[in-house]
Amino acid sequence: AGASRVIAVEASAKMAAVATQVAKNNGLLLSKSETRVNGNNKGVVEVVNGMVEEIDKIVEIQPHS
């Protein structure tokens, strides 16, 4: 729907790996090294392995984003 960034949080390491592969296969995985192609975001999904209660310790989220 046009999101600039999606953070998928998964507690299970195996399921986080599966989610990462699915996002990669669909061209949606946010790559830290290559985030722009022709001025557009190549991917928007970032998969994080951890508990949602601790997301602020794992991923930097800008205020009011």
mmCIF file of C-alpha atoms in Angstrom:
data_model
loop_
_atom_site.group_PDB
_atom_site.id
_atom_site.type_symbol
_atom_site.label_atom_id
_atom_site.label_comp_id
_atom_site.label_asym_id
_atom_site.label_seq_id
_atom_site.Cartn_x
_atom_site.Cartn_y
_atom_site.Cartn_z
ATOM 1 C CA ALA A 1 0.000 0.000 0.000
ATOM 2 C CA GLY A 2 3.034 2.249 -0.355
ATOM 3 C CA ALA A 3 4.744 1.831 3.002
ATOM 4 C CA SER A 4 8.301 3.113 3.065
ATOM 5 C CA ARG A 5 9.365 0.635 5.751
ATOM 6 C CA VAL A 6 7.841 -2.488 7.278
ATOM 7 C CA ILE A 7 9.363 -4.172 10.317
ATOM 8 C CA ALA A 8 8.375 -7.816 10.694
ATOM 9 C CA VAL A 9 9.088 -9.040 14.225
ATOM 10 C CA GLU A 10 9.341 -12.791 14.826
ATOM 11 C CA ALA A 11 10.448 -14.466 18.048
ATOM 12 C CA SER A 12 11.311 -17.790 16.392
ATOM 13 C CA ALA A 13 14.679 -17.801 14.617
ATOM 14 C CA LYS A 14 13.478 -20.427 12.109
ATOM 15 C CA MET A 15 10.355 -18.459 11.199
ATOM 16 C CA ALA A 16 12.356 -15.223 10.954
ATOM 17 C CA ALA A 17 14.631 -16.980 8.452
ATOM 18 C CA VAL A 18 11.593 -18.158 6.467
ATOM 19 C CA ALA A 19 10.081 -14.653 6.494
ATOM 20 C CA THR A 20 13.400 -13.201 5.353
ATOM 21 C CA GLN A 21 13.578 -15.659 2.459
ATOM 22 C CA VAL A 22 9.975 -14.966 1.424
ATOM 23 C CA ALA A 23 10.596 -11.202 1.433
ATOM 24 C CA LYS A 24 13.824 -11.701 -0.532
ATOM 25 C CA ASN A 25 12.142 -13.961 -3.107
ATOM 26 C CA ASN A 26 9.464 -11.314 -3.670
ATOM 27 C CA GLY A 27 11.935 -8.434 -3.976
ATOM 28 C CA LEU A 28 10.729 -6.808 -0.773
ATOM 29 C CA LEU A 29 13.680 -7.386 1.555
ATOM 30 C CA LEU A 30 15.303 -4.161 2.731
ATOM 31 C CA SER A 31 19.001 -4.481 2.011
ATOM 32 C CA LYS A 32 21.326 -2.318 4.087
ATOM 33 C CA SER A 33 23.960 -2.188 1.344
ATOM 34 C CA GLU A 34 21.698 -1.537 -1.675
ATOM 35 C CA THR A 35 18.512 0.269 -0.697
ATOM 36 C CA ARG A 36 17.846 2.306 -3.835
ATOM 37 C CA VAL A 37 17.398 1.405 -7.476
ATOM 38 C CA ASN A 38 16.542 4.244 -9.896
ATOM 39 C CA GLY A 39 15.793 6.489 -6.903
ATOM 40 C CA ASN A 40 13.207 4.090 -5.488
ATOM 41 C CA ASN A 41 13.427 1.793 -2.512
ATOM 42 C CA LYS A 42 14.339 -1.694 -3.682
ATOM 43 C CA GLY A 43 12.787 -3.291 -0.608
ATOM 44 C CA VAL A 44 10.756 -2.184 2.336
ATOM 45 C CA VAL A 45 10.570 -5.233 4.610
ATOM 46 C CA GLU A 46 13.038 -5.696 7.456
ATOM 47 C CA VAL A 47 12.711 -8.963 9.377
ATOM 48 C CA VAL A 48 13.811 -8.811 13.010
ATOM 49 C CA ASN A 49 14.338 -11.883 15.165
ATOM 50 C CA GLY A 50 13.275 -10.988 18.702
ATOM 51 C CA MET A 51 10.398 -10.160 20.986
ATOM 52 C CA VAL A 52 8.095 -7.286 20.045
ATOM 53 C CA GLU A 53 8.377 -5.971 23.615
ATOM 54 C CA GLU A 54 12.103 -5.434 23.035
ATOM 55 C CA ILE A 55 11.947 -4.002 19.496
ATOM 56 C CA ASP A 56 13.188 -0.587 20.616
ATOM 57 C CA LYS A 57 16.436 -2.238 21.786
ATOM 58 C CA ILE A 58 16.930 -4.116 18.490
ATOM 59 C CA VAL A 59 15.878 -1.666 15.758
ATOM 60 C CA GLU A 60 16.230 2.095 15.577
ATOM 61 C CA ILE A 61 12.797 3.596 14.952
ATOM 62 C CA GLN A 62 12.512 7.314 14.330
ATOM 63 C CA PRO A 63 9.987 9.152 16.537
ATOM 64 C CA HIS A 64 6.606 9.822 14.909
ATOM 65 C CA SER A 65 7.317 7.409 12.063
#
